[in-house]
Short mmCIF file of C-alpha atoms and ligand atoms in Angstrom, two decimals:
data_model
loop_
_atom_site.label_atom_id
_atom_site.label_comp_id
_atom_site.label_asym_id
_atom_site.label_seq_id
_atom_site.Cartn_x
_atom_site.Cartn_y
_atom_site.Cartn_z
CA MET A 10 -37.74 4.13 11.99
CA HIS A 11 -34.63 6.00 13.22
CA TYR A 12 -31.31 4.69 12.02
CA PRO A 13 -28.38 5.05 14.42
CA ALA A 14 -25.80 7.81 13.92
CA SER A 15 -22.87 6.95 11.64
CA ARG A 16 -19.91 5.14 13.17
CA LEU A 17 -17.76 7.06 10.66
CA PRO A 18 -19.49 10.44 10.30
CA GLN A 19 -16.59 12.15 8.47
CA ILE A 20 -16.16 9.40 5.88
CA GLY A 21 -17.68 9.42 2.40
CA THR A 22 -16.95 7.12 -0.55
CA THR A 23 -13.23 6.44 -0.99
CA ILE A 24 -11.44 8.68 -3.51
CA PHE A 25 -10.41 5.64 -5.58
CA THR A 26 -14.03 4.79 -6.32
CA VAL A 27 -14.96 8.42 -6.90
CA MET A 28 -12.15 9.06 -9.41
CA SER A 29 -12.38 5.74 -11.27
CA ARG A 30 -16.12 6.25 -11.66
CA MET A 31 -15.58 9.80 -12.97
CA ALA A 32 -12.86 8.56 -15.36
CA SER A 33 -15.21 5.97 -16.79
CA GLU A 34 -18.14 8.37 -17.03
CA TYR A 35 -16.07 10.94 -18.97
CA GLY A 36 -13.99 8.44 -20.97
CA ALA A 37 -10.76 9.74 -19.41
CA ILE A 38 -7.47 7.81 -19.30
CA ASN A 39 -7.49 6.47 -15.77
CA LEU A 40 -4.21 7.22 -13.98
CA SER A 41 -6.07 7.66 -10.67
CA GLN A 42 -6.79 4.43 -8.74
CA GLY A 43 -3.67 2.29 -8.55
CA PHE A 44 -3.99 -0.77 -10.76
CA PRO A 45 -2.21 -2.03 -13.89
CA ASP A 46 -3.91 -1.96 -17.30
CA PHE A 47 -2.03 -5.16 -18.23
CA ASN A 48 -2.29 -8.76 -17.10
CA GLY A 49 -0.25 -10.75 -14.62
CA PRO A 50 2.03 -13.57 -15.84
CA GLN A 51 0.20 -16.02 -18.13
CA ALA A 52 1.51 -19.05 -16.24
CA LEU A 53 0.00 -17.66 -13.02
CA LEU A 54 -3.39 -16.96 -14.62
CA GLU A 55 -3.55 -20.48 -16.04
CA ARG A 56 -2.96 -22.08 -12.66
CA VAL A 57 -6.23 -20.58 -11.36
CA GLY A 58 -8.27 -22.38 -14.04
CA TYR A 59 -6.25 -25.53 -13.44
CA HIS A 60 -7.08 -25.58 -9.72
CA ILE A 61 -10.75 -24.74 -10.28
CA ALA A 62 -11.08 -27.59 -12.81
CA ARG A 63 -9.36 -29.96 -10.37
CA GLY A 64 -12.02 -29.21 -7.77
CA ALA A 65 -10.15 -26.93 -5.36
CA ASN A 66 -13.35 -24.99 -4.73
CA GLN A 67 -14.11 -25.43 -1.04
CA TYR A 68 -12.87 -23.58 2.04
CA PRO A 69 -9.12 -23.60 2.48
CA PRO A 70 -7.64 -23.69 6.01
CA MET A 71 -8.35 -20.47 7.92
CA PRO A 72 -4.69 -19.20 8.03
CA GLY A 73 -4.09 -20.02 4.33
CA VAL A 74 -3.27 -23.06 2.18
CA PRO A 75 -0.08 -24.78 3.41
CA SER A 76 1.69 -24.49 0.02
CA LEU A 77 1.18 -20.71 -0.06
CA LEU A 78 2.26 -20.28 3.57
CA ALA A 79 5.42 -22.25 2.73
CA ALA A 80 6.01 -20.17 -0.42
CA ILE A 81 5.67 -16.93 1.58
CA ALA A 82 8.16 -18.27 4.15
CA ASP A 83 10.63 -19.02 1.31
CA LYS A 84 10.13 -15.56 -0.14
CA VAL A 85 10.72 -13.80 3.18
CA GLU A 86 13.89 -15.86 3.71
CA ARG A 87 15.08 -15.13 0.16
CA HIS A 88 14.55 -11.37 0.36
CA TYR A 89 14.99 -10.52 4.03
CA GLY A 90 16.90 -13.44 5.58
CA ARG A 91 14.30 -14.31 8.22
CA SER A 92 13.18 -17.89 8.71
CA LEU A 93 9.47 -17.91 9.63
CA ASN A 94 7.30 -20.69 11.00
CA PRO A 95 4.39 -20.86 8.48
CA GLU A 96 2.08 -22.38 11.08
CA THR A 97 2.45 -19.63 13.66
CA GLU A 98 3.79 -16.53 11.90
CA ILE A 99 2.06 -16.19 8.49
CA THR A 100 -1.61 -15.57 7.64
CA VAL A 101 -3.08 -15.18 4.14
CA THR A 102 -5.74 -12.46 3.92
CA SER A 103 -8.19 -10.99 1.43
CA GLY A 104 -5.83 -8.27 0.29
CA ALA A 105 -3.58 -6.05 2.35
CA THR A 106 -6.68 -4.03 3.28
CA GLU A 107 -8.02 -6.90 5.35
CA ALA A 108 -4.62 -7.51 6.93
CA LEU A 109 -4.33 -3.85 7.95
CA PHE A 110 -7.81 -3.91 9.46
CA ASP A 111 -7.16 -7.17 11.35
CA ALA A 112 -3.82 -5.97 12.71
CA ILE A 113 -5.30 -2.67 13.91
CA SER A 114 -8.41 -4.35 15.36
CA SER A 115 -6.36 -6.93 17.22
CA MET A 116 -4.15 -4.41 19.00
CA VAL A 117 -5.94 -1.07 19.36
CA PHE A 118 -7.95 -0.59 22.56
CA PRO A 119 -10.35 2.31 23.17
CA GLY A 120 -8.35 5.44 23.95
CA ASP A 121 -5.13 4.18 22.35
CA GLU A 122 -3.14 6.52 20.12
CA VAL A 123 -1.85 5.39 16.74
CA ILE A 124 0.78 7.44 14.91
CA LEU A 125 0.27 7.95 11.17
CA PHE A 126 2.29 9.87 8.60
CA ASP A 127 0.31 12.23 6.38
CA PRO A 128 -0.41 11.95 3.53
CA ALA A 129 -1.54 8.50 4.79
CA TYR A 130 -3.28 5.69 2.91
CA ASP A 131 -6.99 6.16 3.44
CA SER A 132 -7.89 2.88 5.16
CA TYR A 133 -5.77 3.40 8.30
CA ALA A 134 -7.69 6.10 10.17
CA PRO A 135 -11.19 4.56 9.82
CA ALA A 136 -9.90 1.21 11.12
CA ILE A 137 -8.34 2.95 14.13
CA GLU A 138 -11.48 4.96 14.84
CA LEU A 139 -13.82 1.95 14.57
CA ASN A 140 -11.78 0.37 17.34
CA GLY A 141 -12.03 3.44 19.57
CA GLY A 142 -8.46 4.52 18.92
CA ARG A 143 -7.20 8.00 18.09
CA PRO A 144 -5.13 8.66 14.96
CA VAL A 145 -2.23 11.04 15.67
CA SER A 146 -1.09 12.48 12.35
CA ILE A 147 2.43 13.68 11.63
CA GLN A 148 2.76 15.77 8.47
CA LEU A 149 5.46 14.78 6.01
CA LYS A 150 6.76 17.77 4.06
CA PRO A 151 6.98 18.18 0.29
CA PRO A 152 8.77 17.91 -2.04
CA LEU A 153 10.55 14.75 -0.79
CA PHE A 154 8.46 13.89 2.31
CA PRO A 155 11.32 12.76 4.58
CA MET A 156 10.69 11.41 8.10
CA ASP A 157 11.12 13.97 10.87
CA TRP A 158 12.23 11.78 13.76
CA ASP A 159 12.18 14.62 16.31
CA GLN A 160 8.53 15.09 15.51
CA VAL A 161 7.88 11.37 15.90
CA ARG A 162 9.60 11.35 19.31
CA ALA A 163 7.55 14.36 20.37
CA ALA A 164 4.28 12.65 19.35
CA ILE A 165 4.83 9.65 21.61
CA THR A 166 2.79 9.53 24.83
CA PRO A 167 2.00 6.78 27.35
CA ARG A 168 -1.10 6.03 25.22
CA THR A 169 0.88 5.36 22.01
CA ARG A 170 0.02 1.78 21.08
CA LEU A 171 1.05 1.57 17.45
CA ILE A 172 2.98 3.33 14.68
CA ILE A 173 1.92 2.68 11.08
CA PHE A 174 4.81 2.76 8.68
CA ASN A 175 4.48 2.61 4.88
CA SER A 176 7.56 2.34 2.66
CA PRO A 177 7.65 2.68 -0.30
CA HIS A 178 5.06 5.29 0.51
CA ASN A 179 1.68 5.79 -1.15
CA PRO A 180 0.97 8.47 -2.40
CA THR A 181 4.37 10.24 -2.29
CA GLY A 182 6.67 7.50 -3.63
CA ALA A 183 9.15 8.18 -0.78
CA VAL A 184 11.35 5.25 0.30
CA ARG A 185 12.78 5.01 3.84
CA ASP A 186 16.49 4.26 4.17
CA ALA A 187 18.81 2.46 6.59
CA ASP A 188 19.11 5.59 8.73
CA ASP A 189 15.31 5.71 9.19
CA ILE A 190 15.41 2.10 10.35
CA GLU A 191 18.18 2.93 12.86
CA GLN A 192 16.13 5.86 14.18
CA LEU A 193 13.06 3.67 14.54
CA ILE A 194 15.01 0.95 16.34
CA ARG A 195 16.31 3.55 18.81
CA LEU A 196 12.84 5.02 19.23
CA VAL A 197 11.02 1.80 20.14
CA ALA A 198 13.77 -0.11 21.98
CA GLY A 199 12.70 -0.63 25.59
CA THR A 200 9.07 0.40 24.94
CA ASP A 201 5.93 -1.66 24.29
CA ILE A 202 5.06 0.30 21.14
CA LEU A 203 3.86 -1.95 18.33
CA LEU A 204 4.53 -1.44 14.62
CA LEU A 205 2.47 -2.06 11.52
CA ALA A 206 4.48 -2.05 8.29
CA ASP A 207 2.43 -1.61 5.14
CA ASP A 208 4.92 -3.07 2.65
CA VAL A 209 2.63 -3.56 -0.34
CA TYR A 210 5.14 -1.80 -2.65
CA GLU A 211 8.17 -3.65 -1.21
CA HIS A 212 9.42 -4.75 -4.66
CA MET A 213 9.04 -1.35 -6.34
CA VAL A 214 12.15 0.61 -5.29
CA PHE A 215 14.18 2.46 -7.89
CA ASP A 216 17.66 3.73 -8.77
CA GLY A 217 19.49 1.08 -6.72
CA ARG A 218 17.58 1.77 -3.49
CA GLN A 219 16.72 -1.09 -1.15
CA HIS A 220 13.57 -1.95 0.74
CA HIS A 221 14.28 -2.37 4.46
CA SER A 222 11.84 -4.90 5.87
CA PHE A 223 11.20 -5.04 9.60
CA ALA A 224 11.59 -8.81 9.14
CA SER A 225 15.35 -8.23 8.93
CA HIS A 226 15.61 -6.59 12.38
CA GLU A 227 14.84 -8.48 15.59
CA VAL A 228 14.03 -5.37 17.69
CA LEU A 229 11.49 -4.36 15.07
CA PHE A 230 10.06 -7.75 14.09
CA GLU A 231 9.27 -8.83 17.67
CA ARG A 232 6.70 -5.98 17.79
CA SER A 233 5.58 -5.92 14.14
CA PHE A 234 2.86 -6.90 11.77
CA VAL A 235 4.32 -6.80 8.24
CA VAL A 236 1.68 -6.69 5.52
CA SER A 237 2.03 -7.22 1.78
CA SER A 238 -0.19 -7.77 -1.27
CA PHE A 239 0.08 -10.19 -4.18
CA GLY A 240 -2.17 -7.78 -6.07
CA LYS A 241 0.71 -5.30 -6.46
CA THR A 242 3.49 -7.80 -7.02
CA TYR A 243 1.73 -9.98 -9.61
CA HIS A 244 -0.44 -7.35 -11.37
CA THR A 245 -3.62 -8.94 -9.98
CA THR A 246 -5.18 -6.25 -7.76
CA GLY A 247 -8.69 -7.64 -8.35
CA TRP A 248 -7.85 -10.99 -6.79
CA LYS A 249 -7.46 -9.39 -3.36
CA VAL A 250 -4.88 -11.76 -1.91
CA GLY A 251 -2.43 -10.46 0.66
CA TYR A 252 -0.77 -11.64 3.82
CA CYS A 253 0.53 -10.66 7.21
CA ILE A 254 3.65 -11.92 8.93
CA ALA A 255 4.06 -11.38 12.68
CA PRO A 256 5.59 -13.20 15.66
CA PRO A 257 3.42 -16.03 17.11
CA ALA A 258 1.85 -14.03 19.96
CA LEU A 259 0.72 -11.28 17.56
CA THR A 260 -0.35 -13.77 14.88
CA THR A 261 -2.60 -15.55 17.41
CA GLU A 262 -4.49 -12.31 18.10
CA PHE A 263 -4.47 -11.33 14.42
CA ARG A 264 -6.13 -14.63 13.44
CA LYS A 265 -8.89 -14.15 16.03
CA ILE A 266 -10.01 -11.15 13.97
CA HIS A 267 -9.23 -12.63 10.54
CA GLN A 268 -11.38 -15.71 11.20
CA TYR A 269 -14.46 -13.56 11.73
CA VAL A 270 -13.81 -10.85 9.14
CA THR A 271 -13.40 -13.16 6.13
CA PHE A 272 -12.36 -16.52 7.64
CA THR A 273 -10.31 -17.13 4.51
CA THR A 274 -9.43 -16.17 0.92
CA PRO A 275 -10.42 -18.02 -2.32
CA THR A 276 -8.72 -21.44 -2.57
CA PRO A 277 -7.82 -21.53 -6.32
CA LEU A 278 -6.17 -18.11 -6.11
CA GLN A 279 -4.05 -19.18 -3.14
CA LEU A 280 -3.00 -22.41 -4.84
CA ALA A 281 -2.14 -20.65 -8.11
CA LEU A 282 -0.02 -18.06 -6.29
CA ALA A 283 1.75 -20.82 -4.35
CA ASP A 284 2.65 -22.60 -7.62
CA TYR A 285 3.84 -19.40 -9.26
CA LEU A 286 5.93 -18.21 -6.32
CA GLN A 287 7.75 -21.52 -6.45
CA GLN A 288 8.06 -21.49 -10.24
CA ALA A 289 9.32 -17.90 -10.59
CA PRO A 290 11.29 -16.97 -7.45
CA GLN A 291 13.07 -14.20 -9.39
CA HIS A 292 9.82 -12.24 -10.02
CA GLY A 293 10.13 -10.09 -6.88
CA PHE A 294 13.70 -9.14 -7.82
CA GLU A 295 12.75 -8.15 -11.38
CA LEU A 296 9.75 -5.97 -10.59
CA ALA A 297 11.76 -2.87 -9.65
CA GLY A 298 13.42 -2.75 -13.09
CA PHE A 299 10.07 -3.24 -14.81
CA TYR A 300 8.43 -0.33 -12.98
CA GLN A 301 11.50 1.91 -13.09
CA GLN A 302 11.32 1.72 -16.88
CA LYS A 303 7.65 2.78 -16.72
CA ARG A 304 8.42 5.64 -14.35
CA ASP A 305 11.19 6.87 -16.67
CA HIS A 306 8.96 6.56 -19.72
CA PHE A 307 6.21 8.63 -18.08
CA CYS A 308 8.57 11.22 -16.58
CA GLU A 309 10.40 11.67 -19.88
CA ALA A 310 7.12 12.23 -21.72
CA MET A 311 6.07 14.76 -19.04
CA GLN A 312 9.28 16.84 -19.33
CA ALA A 313 7.55 19.04 -21.89
CA SER A 314 4.64 19.77 -19.50
CA ARG A 315 4.20 22.58 -17.00
CA PHE A 316 3.98 20.08 -14.13
CA ARG A 317 7.00 19.98 -11.81
CA PHE A 318 8.23 16.74 -10.28
CA THR A 319 11.07 14.68 -8.86
CA PRO A 320 11.00 11.09 -10.18
CA SER A 321 9.48 8.72 -7.63
CA ALA A 322 11.86 6.69 -5.45
CA GLY A 323 9.39 3.79 -5.25
CA THR A 324 5.75 2.58 -5.72
CA TYR A 325 3.93 2.86 -9.06
CA PHE A 326 2.87 6.44 -8.39
CA GLN A 327 4.31 9.77 -9.49
CA LEU A 328 3.43 13.00 -7.69
CA MET A 329 3.29 16.16 -9.78
CA ASP A 330 3.08 19.79 -8.68
CA TYR A 331 0.61 21.75 -10.80
CA SER A 332 1.09 25.18 -9.20
CA ALA A 333 2.49 26.61 -12.48
CA ILE A 334 -0.79 25.64 -14.20
CA SER A 335 -3.58 26.40 -11.76
CA GLU A 336 -4.40 27.85 -8.36
CA GLN A 337 -7.39 25.56 -7.86
CA PRO A 338 -7.45 23.19 -4.90
CA ASP A 339 -6.35 19.68 -5.88
CA THR A 340 -9.83 18.10 -5.80
CA ALA A 341 -11.16 20.72 -8.25
CA PHE A 342 -8.03 20.39 -10.38
CA CYS A 343 -8.47 16.58 -10.58
CA GLU A 344 -12.06 17.05 -11.62
CA TYR A 345 -10.92 19.45 -14.37
CA LEU A 346 -8.19 17.02 -15.47
CA THR A 347 -10.70 14.18 -15.72
CA LYS A 348 -13.62 15.98 -17.29
CA THR A 349 -11.84 18.47 -19.57
CA VAL A 350 -8.30 17.22 -20.19
CA GLY A 351 -9.21 13.53 -20.29
CA VAL A 352 -6.76 12.16 -17.70
CA ALA A 353 -7.86 11.11 -14.20
CA ALA A 354 -5.56 11.62 -11.19
CA ILE A 355 -5.83 11.47 -7.40
CA PRO A 356 -5.77 14.65 -5.27
CA VAL A 357 -3.22 14.31 -2.45
CA SER A 358 -5.11 16.39 0.12
CA VAL A 359 -7.63 13.56 0.68
CA PHE A 360 -4.84 11.60 2.39
CA CYS A 361 -4.22 14.40 4.88
CA HIS A 362 -5.84 15.06 8.24
CA GLN A 363 -5.16 18.80 7.86
CA PRO A 364 -5.42 20.41 4.41
CA PRO A 365 -1.79 20.76 3.30
CA ASP A 366 -0.25 23.81 1.71
CA MET A 367 0.61 22.19 -1.62
CA ARG A 368 -0.73 21.65 -5.11
CA LEU A 369 0.00 18.02 -5.83
CA VAL A 370 -1.74 15.27 -7.76
CA ARG A 371 -0.87 11.58 -7.99
CA PHE A 372 -0.61 9.69 -11.28
CA CYS A 373 -0.38 5.88 -11.48
CA PHE A 374 2.19 4.73 -14.04
CA ALA A 375 1.30 1.00 -13.88
CA LYS A 376 0.05 1.31 -17.46
CA SER A 377 1.12 0.26 -20.93
CA ASP A 378 3.72 2.53 -22.52
CA GLN A 379 1.13 3.60 -25.08
CA THR A 380 -1.39 4.63 -22.38
CA LEU A 381 1.32 6.63 -20.60
CA LEU A 382 2.29 8.44 -23.81
CA GLN A 383 -1.33 9.26 -24.64
CA ALA A 384 -1.90 10.62 -21.14
CA ALA A 385 1.32 12.65 -21.21
CA GLU A 386 0.38 14.16 -24.56
CA LYS A 387 -2.90 15.45 -23.09
CA LEU A 388 -1.17 16.70 -19.92
CA CYS A 389 1.54 18.52 -21.89
CA ALA A 390 -1.13 20.47 -23.74
CA ILE A 391 -2.34 22.38 -20.64
N1 PMP B 402 -1.81 -0.23 1.43
C1 PMP B 402 -1.43 0.64 0.48
C2 PMP B 402 -0.40 1.66 0.79
C3 PMP B 402 -2.01 0.58 -0.79
O1 PMP B 402 -1.65 1.45 -1.73
C4 PMP B 402 -3.00 -0.39 -1.03
C5 PMP B 402 -3.68 -0.32 -2.36
N2 PMP B 402 -3.79 -1.24 -3.06
C6 PMP B 402 -3.34 -1.29 -0.03
C7 PMP B 402 -2.74 -1.17 1.19
C8 PMP B 402 -4.41 -2.34 -0.22
O2 PMP B 402 -3.94 -3.48 -0.89
P1 PMP B 402 -4.94 -4.62 -1.34
O3 PMP B 402 -5.48 -4.23 -2.65
O4 PMP B 402 -4.09 -5.86 -1.41
O5 PMP B 402 -6.00 -4.74 -0.30
N1 LIG B 403 -4.20 1.24 -3.37
C1 LIG B 403 -4.81 1.74 -4.55
C2 LIG B 403 -4.41 3.19 -4.72
O1 LIG B 403 -3.76 3.75 -3.90
C3 LIG B 403 -6.31 1.65 -4.55
C4 LIG B 403 -6.94 0.61 -3.73
C5 LIG B 403 -8.42 0.76 -3.66
O2 LIG B 403 -9.04 1.19 -4.61
N2 LIG B 403 -8.97 0.44 -2.55
O3 LIG B 403 -4.78 3.77 -5.69
#
């Protein structure tokens, strides 16, 4: 028996699985894969049991349960001032990962080019390649990883189908500002270039910054898929519930893929989230303060270390430069941190098409204050 060649020959197991497995094997504090070590709101958790006991255990409608679609529409109106039609512009998905895959699969034709910004979240490029597209990577530069709009303009060709935007940005924590939005509007106006906004960290922006959703700008929204994740916002990453908003013509194509990738997402989780969104509309506005406090706690505890850093502008990640400690490449350094120091982190080079000239690791600070202190104590000792 001969198996066919790999559809993704360059791809191994995702770094999140590799590092979390190593953390568990060596008993290290896991600041690698991004997930909280605390629970979501009790009232939300209880609603899941409530709906299961009431018998909400069969398939929900393919685009999502009506109460959750309505709650998402309310949320988008509340935060970004756009009134959406839940029937034609919102789809609930099994996490943002599914939404990203569906959006890319619905729009990328063989030979199309898709612009990405490196370091880029690791699910984008494989989804593009599986659809016969070509990722075109633009390198963002440390330490602050700003957009270089001249470089973006220069990367555009007649084959450019899509640009994937991610703000707040994983893994760097960079947040795009109003000027970036203006530049993007100017760049795409009058073209047929589509946009995919990965907004999973939309509510984690610090120090008075604002998240600029494409939903607030007509020129952008008419060509956009905007993706988010309840996993990040409600501390429930294991539930894998996300959604995509897009204008009706794009949503129609998006749902053609969604209906055959997963068809739908567990009913009791959708119903519980719908109840909680309605019950606690302030949650999204309070999350930034909650995570800013965690960022400050971690950064303060790390002041005594030999790592160098600028506090993150958004997300629940903090990049740290270890060049004063070691000359090892970041993958080897993360292995050392996990196995010897007892703290797991993510190497940044794995998010880059070309190995970057930097020594940076990513720590997740979505952890209890005690966990962050314990980790910092170990990291300050090296
Ligand atoms: N995009 C980014 C930038 C992420 O960090 C993540 C990680 N959780 C996802 C998408 C995937 O989100 P989900 O867990 O909802 O699939
Ligand atoms: N988004 C999370 C991170 O960046 C991990 C998600 C996953 O494990 N697939 O760490």
